[in-house]
XYZ file of C-alpha atoms in Angstrom:
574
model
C 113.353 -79.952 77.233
C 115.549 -80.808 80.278
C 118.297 -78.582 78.476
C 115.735 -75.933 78.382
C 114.821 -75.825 81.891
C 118.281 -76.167 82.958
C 119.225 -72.824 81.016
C 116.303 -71.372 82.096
C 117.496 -71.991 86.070
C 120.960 -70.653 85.462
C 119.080 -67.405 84.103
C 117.028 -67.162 87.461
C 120.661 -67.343 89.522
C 122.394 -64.932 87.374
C 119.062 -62.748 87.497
C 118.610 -62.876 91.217
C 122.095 -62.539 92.252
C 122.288 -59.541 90.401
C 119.296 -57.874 91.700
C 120.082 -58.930 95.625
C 123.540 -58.031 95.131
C 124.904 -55.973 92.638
C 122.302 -53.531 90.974
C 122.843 -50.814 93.788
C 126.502 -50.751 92.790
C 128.530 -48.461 90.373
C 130.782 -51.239 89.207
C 128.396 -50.921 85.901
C 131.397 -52.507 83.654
C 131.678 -55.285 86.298
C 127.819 -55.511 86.103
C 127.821 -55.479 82.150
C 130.421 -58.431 82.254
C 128.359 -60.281 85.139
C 125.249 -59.924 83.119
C 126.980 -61.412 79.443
C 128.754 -64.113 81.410
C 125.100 -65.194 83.128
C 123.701 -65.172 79.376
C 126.340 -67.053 77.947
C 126.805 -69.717 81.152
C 122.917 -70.349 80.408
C 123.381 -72.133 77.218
C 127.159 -73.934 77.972
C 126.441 -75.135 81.479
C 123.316 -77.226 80.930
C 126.419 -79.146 78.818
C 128.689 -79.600 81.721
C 128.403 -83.267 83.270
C 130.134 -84.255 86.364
C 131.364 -88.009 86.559
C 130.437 -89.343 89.723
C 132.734 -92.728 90.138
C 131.232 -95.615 91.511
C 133.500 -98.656 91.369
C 131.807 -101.883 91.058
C 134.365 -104.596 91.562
C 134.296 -107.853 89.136
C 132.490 -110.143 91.784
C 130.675 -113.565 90.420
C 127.290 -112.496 88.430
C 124.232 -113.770 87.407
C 123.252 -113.187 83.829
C 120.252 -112.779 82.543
C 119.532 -112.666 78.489
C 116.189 -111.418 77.672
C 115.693 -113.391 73.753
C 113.319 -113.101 71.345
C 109.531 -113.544 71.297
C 106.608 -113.199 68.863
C 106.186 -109.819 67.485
C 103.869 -107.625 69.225
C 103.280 -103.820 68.447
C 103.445 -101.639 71.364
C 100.193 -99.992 72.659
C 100.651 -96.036 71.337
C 100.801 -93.203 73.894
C 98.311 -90.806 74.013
C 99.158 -86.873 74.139
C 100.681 -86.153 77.294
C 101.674 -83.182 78.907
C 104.954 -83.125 78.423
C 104.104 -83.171 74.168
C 101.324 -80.130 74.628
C 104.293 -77.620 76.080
C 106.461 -78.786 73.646
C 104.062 -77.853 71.273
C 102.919 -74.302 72.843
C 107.004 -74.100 73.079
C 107.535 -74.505 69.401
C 104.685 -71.983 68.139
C 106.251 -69.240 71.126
C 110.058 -69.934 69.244
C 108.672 -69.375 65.693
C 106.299 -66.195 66.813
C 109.279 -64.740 68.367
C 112.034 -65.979 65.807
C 109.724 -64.045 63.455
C 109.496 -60.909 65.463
C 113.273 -60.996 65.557
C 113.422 -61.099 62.195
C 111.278 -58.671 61.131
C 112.946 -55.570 63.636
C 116.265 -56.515 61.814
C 114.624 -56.069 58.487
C 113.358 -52.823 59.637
C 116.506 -52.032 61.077
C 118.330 -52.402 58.533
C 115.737 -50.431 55.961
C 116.734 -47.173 58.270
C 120.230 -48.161 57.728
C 120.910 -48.976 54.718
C 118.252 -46.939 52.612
C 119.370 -43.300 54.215
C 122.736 -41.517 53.571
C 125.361 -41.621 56.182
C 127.772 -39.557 57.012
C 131.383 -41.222 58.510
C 132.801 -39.452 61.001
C 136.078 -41.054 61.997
C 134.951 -44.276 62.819
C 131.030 -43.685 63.402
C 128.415 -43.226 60.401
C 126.180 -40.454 61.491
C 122.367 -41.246 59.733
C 120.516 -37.879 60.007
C 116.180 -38.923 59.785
C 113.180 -36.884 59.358
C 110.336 -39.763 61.626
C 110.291 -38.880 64.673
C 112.764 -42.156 65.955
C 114.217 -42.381 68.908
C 117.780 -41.518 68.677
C 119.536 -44.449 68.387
C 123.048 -47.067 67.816
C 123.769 -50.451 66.491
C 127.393 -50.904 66.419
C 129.156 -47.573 64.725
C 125.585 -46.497 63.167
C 124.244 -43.672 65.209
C 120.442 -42.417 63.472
C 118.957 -39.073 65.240
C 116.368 -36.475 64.039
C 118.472 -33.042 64.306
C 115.132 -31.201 64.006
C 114.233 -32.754 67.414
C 117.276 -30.717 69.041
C 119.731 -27.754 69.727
C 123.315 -27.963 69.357
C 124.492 -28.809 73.049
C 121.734 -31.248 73.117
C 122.760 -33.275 69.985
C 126.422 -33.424 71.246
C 124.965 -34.770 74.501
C 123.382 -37.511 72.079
C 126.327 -38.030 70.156
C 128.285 -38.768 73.505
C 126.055 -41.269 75.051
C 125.335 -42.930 71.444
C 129.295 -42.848 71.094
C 129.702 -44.904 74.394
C 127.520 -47.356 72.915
C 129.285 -47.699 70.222
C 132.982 -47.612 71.481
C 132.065 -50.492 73.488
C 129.740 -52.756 71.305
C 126.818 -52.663 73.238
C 125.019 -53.948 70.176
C 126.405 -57.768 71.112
C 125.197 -57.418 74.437
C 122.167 -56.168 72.818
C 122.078 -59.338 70.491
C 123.043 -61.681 72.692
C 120.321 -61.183 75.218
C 117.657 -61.387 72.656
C 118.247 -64.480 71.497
C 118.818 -65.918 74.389
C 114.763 -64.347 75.195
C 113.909 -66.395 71.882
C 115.090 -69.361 73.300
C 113.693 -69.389 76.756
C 110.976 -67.073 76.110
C 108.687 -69.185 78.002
C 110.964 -68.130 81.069
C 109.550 -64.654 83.041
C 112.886 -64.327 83.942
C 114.346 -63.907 80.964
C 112.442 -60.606 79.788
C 113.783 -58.711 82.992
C 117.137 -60.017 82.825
C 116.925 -58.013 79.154
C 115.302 -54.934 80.195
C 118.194 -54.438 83.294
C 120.867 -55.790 80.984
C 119.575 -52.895 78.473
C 119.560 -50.543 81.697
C 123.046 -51.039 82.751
C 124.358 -50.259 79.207
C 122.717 -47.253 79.697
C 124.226 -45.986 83.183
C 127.662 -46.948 81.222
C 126.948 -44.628 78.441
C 125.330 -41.968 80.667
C 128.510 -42.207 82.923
C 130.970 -41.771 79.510
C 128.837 -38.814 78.061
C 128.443 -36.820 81.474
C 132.548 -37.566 81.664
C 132.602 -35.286 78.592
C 130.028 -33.098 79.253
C 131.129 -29.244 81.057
C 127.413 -28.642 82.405
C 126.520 -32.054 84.116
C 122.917 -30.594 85.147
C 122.395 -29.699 81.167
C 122.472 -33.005 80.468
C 120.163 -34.065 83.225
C 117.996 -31.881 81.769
C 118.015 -33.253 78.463
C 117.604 -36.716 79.555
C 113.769 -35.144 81.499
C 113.132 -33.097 78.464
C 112.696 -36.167 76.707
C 110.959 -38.265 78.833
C 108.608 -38.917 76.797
C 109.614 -41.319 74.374
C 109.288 -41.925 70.273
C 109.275 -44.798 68.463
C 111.992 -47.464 69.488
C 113.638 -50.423 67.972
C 114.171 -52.972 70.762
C 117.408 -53.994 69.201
C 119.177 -50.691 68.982
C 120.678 -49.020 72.179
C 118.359 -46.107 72.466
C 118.538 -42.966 73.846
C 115.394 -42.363 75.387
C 114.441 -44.830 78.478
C 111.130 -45.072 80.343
C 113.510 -45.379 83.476
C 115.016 -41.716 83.548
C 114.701 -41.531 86.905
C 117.374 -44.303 87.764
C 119.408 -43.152 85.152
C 119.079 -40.134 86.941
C 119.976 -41.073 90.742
C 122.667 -43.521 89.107
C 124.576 -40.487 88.104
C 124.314 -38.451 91.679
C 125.261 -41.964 93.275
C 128.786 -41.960 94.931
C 130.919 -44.441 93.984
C 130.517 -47.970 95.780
C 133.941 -48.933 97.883
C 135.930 -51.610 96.254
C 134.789 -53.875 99.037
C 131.892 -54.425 97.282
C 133.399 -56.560 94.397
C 133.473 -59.472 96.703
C 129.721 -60.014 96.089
C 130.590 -60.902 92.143
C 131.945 -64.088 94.125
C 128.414 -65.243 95.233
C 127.487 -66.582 92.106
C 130.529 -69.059 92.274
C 128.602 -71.379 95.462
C 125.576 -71.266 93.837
C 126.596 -72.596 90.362
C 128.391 -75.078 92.100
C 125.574 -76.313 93.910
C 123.777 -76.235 90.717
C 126.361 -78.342 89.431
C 126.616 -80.663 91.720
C 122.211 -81.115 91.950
C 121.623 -81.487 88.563
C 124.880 -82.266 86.327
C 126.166 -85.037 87.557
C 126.032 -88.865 86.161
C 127.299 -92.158 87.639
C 129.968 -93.713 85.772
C 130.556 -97.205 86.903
C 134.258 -98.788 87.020
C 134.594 -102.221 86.913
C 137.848 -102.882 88.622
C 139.563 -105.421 87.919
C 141.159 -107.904 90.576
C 142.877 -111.790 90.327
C 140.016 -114.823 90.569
C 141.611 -115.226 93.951
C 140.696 -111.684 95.279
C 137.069 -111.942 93.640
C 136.170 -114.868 95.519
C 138.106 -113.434 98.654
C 135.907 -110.100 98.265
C 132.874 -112.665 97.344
C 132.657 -113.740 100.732
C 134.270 -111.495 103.087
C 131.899 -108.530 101.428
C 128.679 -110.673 101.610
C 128.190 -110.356 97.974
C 126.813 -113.182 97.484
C 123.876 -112.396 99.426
C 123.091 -109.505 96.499
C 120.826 -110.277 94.114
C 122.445 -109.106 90.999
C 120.746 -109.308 88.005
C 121.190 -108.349 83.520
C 119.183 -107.829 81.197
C 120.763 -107.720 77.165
C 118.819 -105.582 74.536
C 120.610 -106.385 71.351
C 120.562 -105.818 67.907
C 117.381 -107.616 66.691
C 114.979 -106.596 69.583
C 111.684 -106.293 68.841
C 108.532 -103.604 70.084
C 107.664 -106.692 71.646
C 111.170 -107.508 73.355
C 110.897 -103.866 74.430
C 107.522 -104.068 76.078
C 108.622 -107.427 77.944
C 112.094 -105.777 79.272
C 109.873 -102.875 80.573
C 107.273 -104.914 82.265
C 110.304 -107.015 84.120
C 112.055 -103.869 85.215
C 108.865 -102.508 86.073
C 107.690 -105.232 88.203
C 111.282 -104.691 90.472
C 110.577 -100.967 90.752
C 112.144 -99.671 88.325
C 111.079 -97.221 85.062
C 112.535 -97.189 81.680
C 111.930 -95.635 78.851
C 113.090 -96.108 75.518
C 113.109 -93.688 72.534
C 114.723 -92.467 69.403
C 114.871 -96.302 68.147
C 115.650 -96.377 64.220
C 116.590 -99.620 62.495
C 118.620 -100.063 59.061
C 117.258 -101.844 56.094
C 117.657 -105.449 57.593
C 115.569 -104.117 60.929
C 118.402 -104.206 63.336
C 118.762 -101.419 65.927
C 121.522 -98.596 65.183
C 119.939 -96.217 67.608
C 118.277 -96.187 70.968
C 118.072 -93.861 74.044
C 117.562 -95.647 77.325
C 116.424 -93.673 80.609
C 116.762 -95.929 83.489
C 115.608 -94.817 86.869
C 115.142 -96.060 90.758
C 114.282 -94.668 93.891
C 117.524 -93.465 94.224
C 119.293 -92.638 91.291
C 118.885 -93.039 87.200
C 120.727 -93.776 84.548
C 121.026 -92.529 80.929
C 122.558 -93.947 77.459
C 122.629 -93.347 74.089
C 123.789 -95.078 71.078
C 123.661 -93.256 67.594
C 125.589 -94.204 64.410
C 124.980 -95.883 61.204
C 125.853 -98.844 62.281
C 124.261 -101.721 64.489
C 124.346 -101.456 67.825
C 126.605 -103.816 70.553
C 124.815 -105.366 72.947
C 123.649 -103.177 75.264
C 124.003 -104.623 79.592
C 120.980 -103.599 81.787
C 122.617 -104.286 85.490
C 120.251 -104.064 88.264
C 121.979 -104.997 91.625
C 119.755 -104.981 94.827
C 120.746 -104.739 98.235
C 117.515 -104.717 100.853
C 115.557 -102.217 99.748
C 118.627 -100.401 97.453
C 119.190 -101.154 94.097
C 122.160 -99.806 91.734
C 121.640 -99.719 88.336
C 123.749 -99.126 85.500
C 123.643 -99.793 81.300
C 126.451 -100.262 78.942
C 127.911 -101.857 76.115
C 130.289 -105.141 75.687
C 132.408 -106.160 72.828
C 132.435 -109.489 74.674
C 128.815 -110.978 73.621
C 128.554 -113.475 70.841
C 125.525 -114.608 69.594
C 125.793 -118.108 70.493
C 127.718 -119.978 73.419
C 130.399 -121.996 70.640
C 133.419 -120.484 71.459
C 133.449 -121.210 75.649
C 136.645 -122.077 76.588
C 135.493 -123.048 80.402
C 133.073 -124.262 82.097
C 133.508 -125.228 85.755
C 130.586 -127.023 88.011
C 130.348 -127.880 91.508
C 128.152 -130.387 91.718
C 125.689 -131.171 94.830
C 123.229 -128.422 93.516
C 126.654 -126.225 93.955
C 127.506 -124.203 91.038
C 129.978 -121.932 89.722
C 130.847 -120.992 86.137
C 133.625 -119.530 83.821
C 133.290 -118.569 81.063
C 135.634 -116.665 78.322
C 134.778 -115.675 74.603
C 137.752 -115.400 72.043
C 140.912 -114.288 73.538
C 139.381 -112.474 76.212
C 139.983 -113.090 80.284
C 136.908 -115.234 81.776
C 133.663 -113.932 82.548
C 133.129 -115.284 86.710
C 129.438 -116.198 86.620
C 128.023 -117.214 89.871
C 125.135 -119.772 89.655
C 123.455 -121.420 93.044
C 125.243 -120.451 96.278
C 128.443 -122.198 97.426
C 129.147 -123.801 100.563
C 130.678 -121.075 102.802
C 133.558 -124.305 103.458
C 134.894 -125.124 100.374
C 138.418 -123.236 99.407
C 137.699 -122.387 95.720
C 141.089 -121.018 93.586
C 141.400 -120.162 90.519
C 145.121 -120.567 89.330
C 146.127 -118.530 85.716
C 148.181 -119.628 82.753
C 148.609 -123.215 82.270
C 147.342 -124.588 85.707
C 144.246 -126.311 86.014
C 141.650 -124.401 88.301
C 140.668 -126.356 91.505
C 137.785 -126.190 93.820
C 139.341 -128.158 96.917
C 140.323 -127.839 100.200
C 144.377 -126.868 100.009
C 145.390 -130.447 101.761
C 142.749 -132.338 99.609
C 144.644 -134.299 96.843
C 141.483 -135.039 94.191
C 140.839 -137.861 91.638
C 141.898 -136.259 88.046
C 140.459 -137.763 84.914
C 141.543 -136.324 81.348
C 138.990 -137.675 78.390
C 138.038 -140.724 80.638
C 141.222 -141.549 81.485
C 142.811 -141.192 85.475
C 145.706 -139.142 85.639
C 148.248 -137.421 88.259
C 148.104 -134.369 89.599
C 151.497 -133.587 87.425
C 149.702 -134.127 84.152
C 147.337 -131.945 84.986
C 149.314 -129.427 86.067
C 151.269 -129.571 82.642
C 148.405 -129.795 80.256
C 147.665 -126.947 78.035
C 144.745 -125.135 79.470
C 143.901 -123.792 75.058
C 142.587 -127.585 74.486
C 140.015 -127.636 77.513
C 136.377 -128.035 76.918
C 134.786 -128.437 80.239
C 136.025 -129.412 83.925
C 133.885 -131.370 85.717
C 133.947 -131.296 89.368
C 132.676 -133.816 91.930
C 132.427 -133.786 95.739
C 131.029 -135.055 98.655
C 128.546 -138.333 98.333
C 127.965 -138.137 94.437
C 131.939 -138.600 94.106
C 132.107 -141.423 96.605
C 128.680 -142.842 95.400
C 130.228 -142.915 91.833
C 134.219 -143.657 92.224
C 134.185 -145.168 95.840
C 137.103 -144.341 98.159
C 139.319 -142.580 95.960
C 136.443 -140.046 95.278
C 136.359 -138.636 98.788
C 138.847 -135.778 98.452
C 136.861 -134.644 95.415
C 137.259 -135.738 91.707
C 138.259 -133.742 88.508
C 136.970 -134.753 85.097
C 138.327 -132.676 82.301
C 137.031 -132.969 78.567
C 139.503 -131.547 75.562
C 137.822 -130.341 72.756
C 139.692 -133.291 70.369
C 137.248 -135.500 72.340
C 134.219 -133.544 72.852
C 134.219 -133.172 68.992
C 134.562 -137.049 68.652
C 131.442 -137.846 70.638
C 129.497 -135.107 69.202
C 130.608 -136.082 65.436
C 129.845 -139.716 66.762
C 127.136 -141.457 63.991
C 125.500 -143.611 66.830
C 123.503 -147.050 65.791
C 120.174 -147.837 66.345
C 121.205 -150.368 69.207
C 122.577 -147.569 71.097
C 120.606 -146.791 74.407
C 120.060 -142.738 74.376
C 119.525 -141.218 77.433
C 118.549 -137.353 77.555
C 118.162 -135.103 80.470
C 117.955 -138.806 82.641
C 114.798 -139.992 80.202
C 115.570 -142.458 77.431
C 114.704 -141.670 74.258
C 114.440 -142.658 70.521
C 116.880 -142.157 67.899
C 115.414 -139.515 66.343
C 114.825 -137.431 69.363
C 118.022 -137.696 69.868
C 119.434 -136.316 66.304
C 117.091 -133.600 67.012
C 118.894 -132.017 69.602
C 120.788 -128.999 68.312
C 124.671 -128.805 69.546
C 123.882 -125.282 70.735
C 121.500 -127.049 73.513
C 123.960 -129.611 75.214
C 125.897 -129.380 78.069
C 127.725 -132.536 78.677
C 127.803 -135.528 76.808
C 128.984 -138.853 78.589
C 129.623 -142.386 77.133
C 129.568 -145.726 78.346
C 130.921 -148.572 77.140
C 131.372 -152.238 77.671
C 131.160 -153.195 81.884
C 130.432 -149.355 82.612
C 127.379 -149.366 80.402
C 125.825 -152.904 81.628
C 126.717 -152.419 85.353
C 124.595 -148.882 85.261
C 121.902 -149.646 82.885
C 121.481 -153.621 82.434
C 121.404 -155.302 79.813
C 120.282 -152.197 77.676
C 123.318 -150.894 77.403
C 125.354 -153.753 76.229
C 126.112 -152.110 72.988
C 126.751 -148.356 74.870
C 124.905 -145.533 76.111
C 125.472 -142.304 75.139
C 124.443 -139.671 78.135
C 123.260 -135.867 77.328
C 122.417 -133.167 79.458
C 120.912 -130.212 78.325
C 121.660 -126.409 79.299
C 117.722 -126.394 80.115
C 118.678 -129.211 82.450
């Protein structure tokens, strides 16, 4: 429908242009090419879209994942509106389809059932009804009863102008695009003075060829009255003679007046520029130093950036949830053309995403499933920027994380890569507006220190230098754990007070998960002890950190219950 009504306003510019402007003229080719070009731009410019750029940098985000819940259907709609003219729109296209249908039928029974006669490149169809004359293409179908000789040459002449210059497409053209926008007032007098230009261009050719100019005046108010006419033939008769008439006494316009062709180009611009354009958002891409740099010096950090992921097995009931959240910020959404394969995962959605102050469209159709699809709402005071698209980033579960960095002291900052891919900066709590934070590349270990700060570095329990760090290989990392401030000094004494840096490899985070623990093990989970059992429950997917204690370590922190180890897990809940 918004194609519709888009096509429909670029037939209302063309129209009044033309009658402000240029029907007073006698540029009549001009006006004829002005008129086709209007008819045609109506259907290919609703298609246009202008990319507006908005570049939003890679700054430290807060995800959101919208999962799974019981399956709810969705209450259903009643008739709206918008449904009842699409219905009344859909009758009025068949009625007139029809109609269209049935004048080239009986066009063609004239035709094709009555003997012509082919004059060098015309076939001359000579009728007893009382037709119109008229011309489709090189046909040309009179009544010679009707007239005398210098009046059927006069015909022949105008018809022939027709003809010559395939005033039939025109013709054509016009009434399908009145089929297609019929519910548009507009469009039935953009035909009728597309119809009456073609004739001031074949009354102009005939009278060219005609030796008594005021004859053929004449013949045009002897028949005045009109027959029967076919709408889409180029007929001879007109109900508006008397233009026709003053057209032909009309001096010629100066060629000044072509400049006013040029008024259309503004206006379709501004048209353009209203109603055809889309954001397109860049993510540019910048080092982990210059994120953080633009983190802080941009006050991004006070945004409130939020994302919401509609994936593959969705549900009505994931749907209404989603809605209701973006709802509740101000925000509407709508979702339609949703079809699922066989194993009732999504392969097609449209999304229409809108705010106070701009909206958002995407589409996904193909036979296959569909890649998670981002929801980014970013808000700003009272302005929000939205945007949806895909990422071939997403897994389904967290296994694969290379990184993980924490600042402790309710201080937190993760990062995050799947695969092969760079690192995802996530930005949890707020960080202290003091602390230097770098992120090195390669093989360097990242750091969140001050530059002159020389930390504590542990690797798998053990406390290394600063150049072992630097040359371990950053592809056997599991986690970095960092430590600052009074929980460092609390927990390592003196040496913690420039910071300290505990790094887990995956060789031993795979020993202490694999780890078959006795039952004279203390557990401890989320800082509550629990049983055994509890504690085999707990699916890998769920932990964050595990920590063990042994020997002295275990005793001095947890008595004489931990004499035989205690084995320490945090959640991600935690």
């Amino acid at each position: 429908m918004e194609y519709l009504l888009k096509a429909s306003a670029i037939i209302i510019i063309f129209y009044l242009s033309y009658k402000l402007f240029l029907q007073r003229i006698t540029f009549f080719e001009s006006n004829r090419a002005f008129l086709l070009i209007g008819l045609l731009s109506a259907f290919l410019i609703p298609l246009i879209v202008i990319p507006v750029i908005v570049e939003a940098p890679s700054i430290l985000k807060n995800t959101v994942i919208v999962d799974n819940v019981n399956n709810i259907e969705p209450a259903k709609s009643s008739l709206g509106f918008t449904d009842i003219i699409s219905y009344i729109y859909i009758i009025g296209f068949i009625v007139f389809m029809v109609r269209f249908i049935f004048q080239l039928a009986s066009l063609f029974a004239i035709i094709l059932k009555t003997k012509s006669v082919r004059t060098n490149r015309y076939k001359i169809i000579e009728i007893d009804s009382k037709y119109s004359p008229f011309s489709f293409f090189n046909w040309i179908v009179y009544n010679p009863k009707l007239f005398n000789k210098t009046e059927l040459r006069q015909i022949l002449d105008h018809e022939k102008a027709h003809a010559n210059q395939y005033h039939s497409i025109d013709v054509l053209i016009a009434q399908i695009t009145c089929i297609v926008l019929w519910l548009n007032p507009f469009v039935w007098l953009y035909f009728k003075d597309l119809k009456q230009n073609l004739e001031f261009i074949a009354d102009k050719k005939a009278q060219l060829n005609c030796n008594d100019k005021k004859n053929y005046q004449y013949t045009l108010l002897k028949t005045i009255m009109p027959k029967q006419q076919i709408t889409l033939t180029n007929n001879f008769y007109n109900s508006l003679i008397k233009k026709r008439i003053i057209m032909l006494h009309k001096s010629k316009s100066k060629k000044t007046s072509s400049i006013k062709y040029a008024i259309i180009i503004p206006l379709l611009a501004l048209f353009l520029m209203s109603f055809n354009t889309k954001e397109v958002y860049i993510i540019t891409e910048t080092t982990p130093e210059q994120t953080l740099i633009d983190f802080y010096q941009n006050d991004t950090h006070k945004k409130n950036i939020e994302k919401f992921t509609i994936h593959k097995d969705f549900s009505d009931s994931d749907f209404n949830i989603l809605s209701e959240q973006l709802e509740n910020k101000g925000l509407s959404i709508k979702f339609t053309g949703i079809k699922r394969n066989s194993a009732n995962e999504i392969i097609s959605i449209k999304i229409e995403l809108s705010s106070k102050n701009s909206s958002v469209k995407h589409v996904t159709n193909s036979s296959e499933i569909i890649k998670p699809i981002i929801i980014t709402v970013e808000s700003t005071g009272e302005n929000q920027m939205i945007s949806i698209g895909n990422t071939s980033n997403y897994k389904d579960d967290h296994d694969d994380i290379k990184h993980k960095i924490h600042v402790k002291n309710d201080h937190e900052i993760e990062v995050i890569g799947y695969g092969e891919s760079e690192p995802e900066f996530r930005e949890g709590k707020n960080i202290i507006s003091g602390d230097s934070i770098v992120f090195t590349k390669a093989k360097t270990i990242y750091k969140i220190l001050n530059d002159n700060e020389t930390p504590l570095y542990f690797i798998d329990g053990k406390e290394v230098t600063s150049k072992e760090i630097n040359n371990l290989d950053h592809d056997i990392i599991e986690s970095i754990d960092v430590s600052k401030g009074e929980n460092a000094i609390n927990k390592y004494g003196d040496k913690g007070e420039n910071g300290v840096v505990i790094i887990t490899t995956k060789n031993q985070k795979t020993s202490s998960i694999s780890i078959r623990p006795s039952n004279n093990l203390l557990f401890i989970v989320d800082g509550k002890e629990v049983n055994k059992s509890i504690f085999e429950s707990i699916s890998p997917k769920e932990i964050n950190n595990i920590e063990v204690l042994k020997r002295e370590k275990a005793i001095n922190k947890y008595g004489k219950k931990g004499e035989n180890g205690v084995i320490i897990i945090t959640t991600k809940q935690e």
